[in-house]
């Protein structure tokens, strides 16, 4: 299950700009084009993405879930060290981005 942050009409930024997280504690903004690419690429790595749920957003917009709405409205950037869950995933390829995702509980 892919759970994108606030969707934008911005151009695609690419895999290296995207951050994944799990646990529904962090979100941000992300281009519709990046979400589409992420969904397609996830189908090529079923061993990494199958039976997982994850949030996706541009890494430089990620904030605690309770503060992200206001931040998205103002299109603010985030300090990556401001809120860290320990479940953030980044990568320079989709395989690297998906590696380490935790499977959902049965």
Tab-separated table of N, CA and C in Angstrom:
chain	number	residue	atom	x	y	z
A	1	UNK	N	0.854	-1.159	0.000
A	1	UNK	CA	0.000	0.000	0.000
A	1	UNK	C	0.904	1.226	0.000
A	2	UNK	N	0.739	2.071	-1.013
A	2	UNK	CA	1.517	3.306	-1.136
A	2	UNK	C	0.661	4.458	-0.626
A	3	UNK	N	1.188	5.211	0.338
A	3	UNK	CA	0.449	6.311	0.949
A	3	UNK	C	1.202	7.615	0.707
A	4	UNK	N	0.877	8.296	-0.395
A	4	UNK	CA	1.596	9.535	-0.691
A	4	UNK	C	1.201	10.681	0.234
A	5	UNK	N	2.135	11.605	0.381
A	5	UNK	CA	1.843	12.840	1.109
A	5	UNK	C	0.984	13.740	0.238
A	6	UNK	N	0.985	15.011	0.528
A	6	UNK	CA	0.215	15.963	-0.258
A	6	UNK	C	0.700	15.974	-1.700
A	7	UNK	N	-0.224	15.767	-2.636
A	7	UNK	CA	0.147	15.667	-4.044
A	7	UNK	C	0.300	17.040	-4.684
A	8	UNK	N	1.357	17.179	-5.487
A	8	UNK	CA	1.600	18.431	-6.196
A	8	UNK	C	1.596	18.184	-7.702
A	9	UNK	N	1.528	19.254	-8.449
A	9	UNK	CA	1.634	19.208	-9.911
A	9	UNK	C	3.060	19.539	-10.352
A	10	UNK	N	3.990	19.581	-9.409
A	10	UNK	CA	5.382	19.894	-9.718
A	10	UNK	C	5.984	18.836	-10.637
A	11	UNK	N	7.054	19.182	-11.348
A	11	UNK	CA	7.734	18.188	-12.186
A	11	UNK	C	8.313	17.062	-11.328
A	12	UNK	N	8.558	15.937	-11.954
A	12	UNK	CA	9.159	14.788	-11.281
A	12	UNK	C	10.559	15.159	-10.783
A	13	UNK	N	10.855	14.804	-9.547
A	13	UNK	CA	12.171	15.094	-8.968
A	13	UNK	C	13.070	13.868	-8.991
A	14	UNK	N	12.489	12.691	-9.068
A	14	UNK	CA	13.296	11.479	-9.164
A	14	UNK	C	13.510	10.774	-7.840
A	15	UNK	N	13.996	9.560	-7.949
A	15	UNK	CA	14.113	8.666	-6.801
A	15	UNK	C	14.980	9.239	-5.676
A	16	UNK	N	16.049	9.940	-6.012
A	16	UNK	CA	16.946	10.436	-4.969
A	16	UNK	C	16.326	11.538	-4.113
A	17	UNK	N	15.232	12.142	-4.564
A	17	UNK	CA	14.555	13.189	-3.784
A	17	UNK	C	13.476	12.622	-2.875
A	18	UNK	N	13.105	11.355	-3.093
A	18	UNK	CA	11.979	10.736	-2.381
A	18	UNK	C	12.452	10.072	-1.092
A	19	UNK	N	11.596	10.138	-0.081
A	19	UNK	CA	11.827	9.407	1.165
A	19	UNK	C	10.598	8.558	1.452
A	20	UNK	N	10.839	7.344	1.907
A	20	UNK	CA	9.761	6.462	2.364
A	20	UNK	C	9.828	6.381	3.876
A	21	UNK	N	8.698	6.112	4.487
A	21	UNK	CA	8.635	5.925	5.935
A	21	UNK	C	7.493	4.970	6.228
A	22	UNK	N	7.516	4.372	7.378
A	22	UNK	CA	6.443	3.475	7.792
A	22	UNK	C	5.998	3.830	9.190
A	23	UNK	N	4.713	3.636	9.450
A	23	UNK	CA	4.192	3.886	10.782
A	23	UNK	C	3.231	5.051	10.876
A	24	UNK	N	2.976	5.732	9.766
A	24	UNK	CA	1.997	6.819	9.738
A	24	UNK	C	2.325	7.909	10.746
A	25	UNK	N	3.610	8.297	10.812
A	25	UNK	CA	4.030	9.345	11.740
A	25	UNK	C	4.668	10.531	11.042
A	26	UNK	N	4.948	10.394	9.734
A	26	UNK	CA	5.666	11.430	9.001
A	26	UNK	C	5.108	11.529	7.591
A	27	UNK	N	5.033	12.750	7.061
A	27	UNK	CA	4.542	12.949	5.707
A	27	UNK	C	5.132	14.239	5.156
A	28	UNK	N	4.730	14.599	3.962
A	28	UNK	CA	5.215	15.803	3.305
A	28	UNK	C	4.479	15.978	1.994
A	29	UNK	N	5.152	16.569	1.020
A	29	UNK	CA	4.575	16.754	-0.311
A	29	UNK	C	5.343	15.907	-1.310
A	30	UNK	N	4.673	15.551	-2.419
A	30	UNK	CA	5.320	14.782	-3.471
A	30	UNK	C	4.576	15.009	-4.788
A	31	UNK	N	5.336	15.040	-5.861
A	31	UNK	CA	4.763	15.204	-7.192
A	31	UNK	C	3.951	13.971	-7.584
A	32	UNK	N	2.845	14.205	-8.241
A	32	UNK	CA	2.032	13.093	-8.760
A	32	UNK	C	2.870	12.201	-9.667
A	33	UNK	N	3.812	12.805	-10.397
A	33	UNK	CA	4.654	12.049	-11.315
A	33	UNK	C	5.609	11.125	-10.558
A	34	UNK	N	6.127	11.593	-9.435
A	34	UNK	CA	6.991	10.733	-8.616
A	34	UNK	C	6.195	9.580	-8.007
A	35	UNK	N	4.955	9.839	-7.600
A	35	UNK	CA	4.111	8.767	-7.054
A	35	UNK	C	3.838	7.721	-8.129
A	36	UNK	N	3.509	8.159	-9.329
A	36	UNK	CA	3.246	7.224	-10.422
A	36	UNK	C	4.471	6.368	-10.706
A	37	UNK	N	5.629	6.979	-10.777
A	37	UNK	CA	6.870	6.250	-11.024
A	37	UNK	C	7.146	5.254	-9.896
A	38	UNK	N	6.943	5.691	-8.666
A	38	UNK	CA	7.156	4.834	-7.504
A	38	UNK	C	6.246	3.606	-7.552
A	39	UNK	N	4.991	3.801	-7.908
A	39	UNK	CA	4.048	2.685	-7.980
A	39	UNK	C	4.451	1.686	-9.065
A	40	UNK	N	4.856	2.190	-10.218
A	40	UNK	CA	5.292	1.297	-11.300
A	40	UNK	C	6.543	0.540	-10.876
A	41	UNK	N	7.519	1.247	-10.345
A	41	UNK	CA	8.775	0.610	-9.941
A	41	UNK	C	8.567	-0.422	-8.829
A	42	UNK	N	7.613	-0.173	-7.943
A	42	UNK	CA	7.339	-1.125	-6.858
A	42	UNK	C	6.944	-2.497	-7.394
A	43	UNK	N	6.325	-2.528	-8.567
A	43	UNK	CA	5.919	-3.822	-9.140
A	43	UNK	C	7.117	-4.648	-9.600
A	44	UNK	N	8.262	-4.020	-9.827
A	44	UNK	CA	9.469	-4.735	-10.253
A	44	UNK	C	10.239	-5.336	-9.084
A	45	UNK	N	9.869	-5.007	-7.851
A	45	UNK	CA	10.560	-5.496	-6.651
A	45	UNK	C	9.576	-6.084	-5.652
A	46	UNK	N	8.795	-7.100	-6.066
A	46	UNK	CA	7.775	-7.649	-5.170
A	46	UNK	C	8.347	-8.244	-3.886
A	47	UNK	N	9.579	-8.717	-3.935
A	47	UNK	CA	10.189	-9.278	-2.729
A	47	UNK	C	10.492	-8.195	-1.703
A	48	UNK	N	10.617	-6.948	-2.140
A	48	UNK	CA	10.899	-5.831	-1.234
A	48	UNK	C	9.649	-5.043	-0.878
A	49	UNK	N	8.686	-4.963	-1.813
A	49	UNK	CA	7.513	-4.108	-1.603
A	49	UNK	C	6.229	-4.880	-1.325
A	50	UNK	N	6.215	-6.177	-1.623
A	50	UNK	CA	5.007	-6.962	-1.398
A	50	UNK	C	4.641	-7.020	0.074
A	51	UNK	N	3.370	-6.910	0.363
A	51	UNK	CA	2.841	-6.967	1.737
A	51	UNK	C	3.443	-5.898	2.641
A	52	UNK	N	3.666	-4.705	2.062
A	52	UNK	CA	4.163	-3.573	2.847
A	52	UNK	C	3.210	-2.392	2.703
A	53	UNK	N	3.249	-1.508	3.676
A	53	UNK	CA	2.554	-0.231	3.625
A	53	UNK	C	3.601	0.828	3.935
A	54	UNK	N	3.668	1.864	3.105
A	54	UNK	CA	4.648	2.905	3.351
A	54	UNK	C	4.159	4.255	2.854
A	55	UNK	N	4.637	5.302	3.534
A	55	UNK	CA	4.354	6.664	3.147
A	55	UNK	C	5.483	7.130	2.223
A	56	UNK	N	5.161	8.015	1.275
A	56	UNK	CA	6.187	8.573	0.394
A	56	UNK	C	5.974	10.075	0.267
A	57	UNK	N	7.082	10.803	0.207
A	57	UNK	CA	7.063	12.262	0.138
A	57	UNK	C	8.469	12.718	-0.247
A	58	UNK	N	8.607	13.959	-0.686
A	58	UNK	CA	9.933	14.505	-0.944
A	58	UNK	C	10.650	14.650	0.386
A	59	UNK	N	11.871	14.162	0.443
A	59	UNK	CA	12.613	14.151	1.703
A	59	UNK	C	12.741	15.543	2.317
A	60	UNK	N	12.849	16.557	1.479
A	60	UNK	CA	13.031	17.903	2.023
A	60	UNK	C	11.727	18.559	2.472
A	61	UNK	N	10.633	17.782	2.474
A	61	UNK	CA	9.355	18.291	2.988
A	61	UNK	C	8.830	17.452	4.151
A	62	UNK	N	9.522	16.390	4.526
A	62	UNK	CA	9.054	15.478	5.565
A	62	UNK	C	9.004	16.110	6.945
A	63	UNK	N	7.844	15.988	7.574
A	63	UNK	CA	7.650	16.516	8.928
A	63	UNK	C	6.751	15.570	9.713
A	64	UNK	N	6.684	15.794	11.010
A	64	UNK	CA	5.777	15.023	11.856
A	64	UNK	C	4.356	15.175	11.329
A	65	UNK	N	3.607	14.098	11.335
A	65	UNK	CA	2.276	14.070	10.746
A	65	UNK	C	1.376	15.196	11.264
A	66	UNK	N	1.445	15.502	12.551
A	66	UNK	CA	0.551	16.508	13.118
A	66	UNK	C	0.891	17.930	12.662
A	67	UNK	N	2.066	18.163	12.096
A	67	UNK	CA	2.431	19.514	11.658
A	67	UNK	C	2.525	19.655	10.140
A	68	UNK	N	2.345	18.567	9.425
A	68	UNK	CA	2.598	18.599	7.989
A	68	UNK	C	1.535	19.365	7.199
A	69	UNK	N	0.305	19.394	7.625
A	69	UNK	CA	-0.750	20.081	6.878
A	69	UNK	C	-0.459	21.549	6.677
A	70	UNK	N	-0.133	22.251	7.742
A	70	UNK	CA	0.188	23.675	7.669
A	70	UNK	C	1.440	23.893	6.831
A	71	UNK	N	2.431	23.037	7.014
A	71	UNK	CA	3.677	23.122	6.253
A	71	UNK	C	3.419	22.950	4.760
A	72	UNK	N	2.542	22.028	4.406
A	72	UNK	CA	2.216	21.802	2.993
A	72	UNK	C	1.504	23.003	2.384
A	73	UNK	N	0.598	23.610	3.135
A	73	UNK	CA	-0.124	24.777	2.635
A	73	UNK	C	0.856	25.905	2.307
A	74	UNK	N	1.847	26.092	3.169
A	74	UNK	CA	2.829	27.160	2.971
A	74	UNK	C	3.990	26.739	2.077
A	75	UNK	N	3.992	25.468	1.632
A	75	UNK	CA	5.056	24.910	0.784
A	75	UNK	C	6.429	25.082	1.421
A	76	UNK	N	6.499	24.818	2.726
A	76	UNK	CA	7.747	24.960	3.455
A	76	UNK	C	8.638	23.739	3.243
A	77	UNK	N	9.943	23.977	3.297
A	77	UNK	CA	10.926	22.902	3.299
A	77	UNK	C	11.136	22.487	4.749
A	78	UNK	N	11.689	21.299	4.944
A	78	UNK	CA	11.893	20.785	6.296
A	78	UNK	C	13.372	20.529	6.545
A	79	UNK	N	13.762	20.645	7.779
A	79	UNK	CA	15.101	20.254	8.205
A	79	UNK	C	15.048	18.751	8.468
A	80	UNK	N	15.819	17.934	7.727
A	80	UNK	CA	15.745	16.478	7.884
A	80	UNK	C	16.003	15.993	9.315
A	81	UNK	N	16.761	16.749	10.085
A	81	UNK	CA	17.051	16.351	11.462
A	81	UNK	C	15.956	16.753	12.439
A	82	UNK	N	14.978	17.520	11.970
A	82	UNK	CA	13.923	18.036	12.841
A	82	UNK	C	13.067	16.921	13.444
A	83	UNK	N	12.731	15.919	12.635
A	83	UNK	CA	11.891	14.817	13.109
A	83	UNK	C	12.359	13.535	12.429
A	84	UNK	N	12.921	12.627	13.203
A	84	UNK	CA	13.452	11.373	12.680
A	84	UNK	C	12.739	10.218	13.367
A	85	UNK	N	12.180	9.307	12.576
A	85	UNK	CA	11.485	8.152	13.142
A	85	UNK	C	12.377	6.920	13.221
A	86	UNK	N	13.445	6.907	12.442
A	86	UNK	CA	14.302	5.728	12.368
A	86	UNK	C	13.860	4.751	11.289
A	87	UNK	N	12.728	5.036	10.649
A	87	UNK	CA	12.232	4.154	9.588
A	87	UNK	C	12.306	4.818	8.214
A	88	UNK	N	12.993	5.945	8.133
A	88	UNK	CA	13.148	6.622	6.854
A	88	UNK	C	13.968	5.755	5.904
A	89	UNK	N	13.585	5.789	4.637
A	89	UNK	CA	14.298	5.067	3.584
A	89	UNK	C	14.607	6.040	2.456
A	90	UNK	N	15.881	6.092	2.047
A	90	UNK	CA	16.332	6.905	0.922
A	90	UNK	C	17.195	6.022	0.035
A	91	UNK	N	17.337	6.413	-1.220
A	91	UNK	CA	18.201	5.647	-2.103
A	91	UNK	C	18.423	6.350	-3.420
A	92	UNK	N	19.478	5.938	-4.120
A	92	UNK	CA	19.750	6.495	-5.438
A	92	UNK	C	19.202	5.606	-6.549
A	93	UNK	N	18.526	4.519	-6.139
A	93	UNK	CA	17.802	3.650	-7.075
A	93	UNK	C	16.540	3.185	-6.357
A	94	UNK	N	15.567	2.714	-7.139
A	94	UNK	CA	14.340	2.238	-6.498
A	94	UNK	C	14.607	1.012	-5.645
A	95	UNK	N	15.471	0.141	-6.099
A	95	UNK	CA	15.797	-1.040	-5.301
A	95	UNK	C	16.363	-0.629	-3.945
A	96	UNK	N	17.286	0.330	-3.946
A	96	UNK	CA	17.855	0.811	-2.683
A	96	UNK	C	16.788	1.491	-1.823
A	97	UNK	N	15.897	2.237	-2.462
A	97	UNK	CA	14.823	2.918	-1.732
A	97	UNK	C	13.905	1.918	-1.032
A	98	UNK	N	13.576	0.820	-1.716
A	98	UNK	CA	12.644	-0.168	-1.167
A	98	UNK	C	13.294	-1.126	-0.165
A	99	UNK	N	14.614	-1.270	-0.239
A	99	UNK	CA	15.299	-2.222	0.633
A	99	UNK	C	15.117	-1.822	2.108
A	100	UNK	N	14.756	-2.770	2.930
A	100	UNK	CA	14.581	-2.522	4.355
A	100	UNK	C	13.157	-2.222	4.783
A	101	UNK	N	12.226	-2.140	3.823
A	101	UNK	CA	10.831	-1.940	4.221
A	101	UNK	C	10.356	-3.133	5.038
A	102	UNK	N	9.626	-2.865	6.093
A	102	UNK	CA	9.103	-3.935	6.942
A	102	UNK	C	7.771	-4.420	6.405
A	103	UNK	N	7.573	-5.733	6.418
A	103	UNK	CA	6.314	-6.336	5.985
A	103	UNK	C	5.216	-5.983	6.986
A	104	UNK	N	3.986	-5.865	6.493
A	104	UNK	CA	2.837	-5.604	7.360
A	104	UNK	C	2.580	-6.801	8.253
A	105	UNK	N	2.009	-6.543	9.404
A	105	UNK	CA	1.613	-7.622	10.319
A	105	UNK	C	0.455	-8.375	9.696
A	106	UNK	N	0.415	-9.661	9.890
A	106	UNK	CA	-0.645	-10.487	9.303
A	106	UNK	C	-1.985	-10.243	9.954
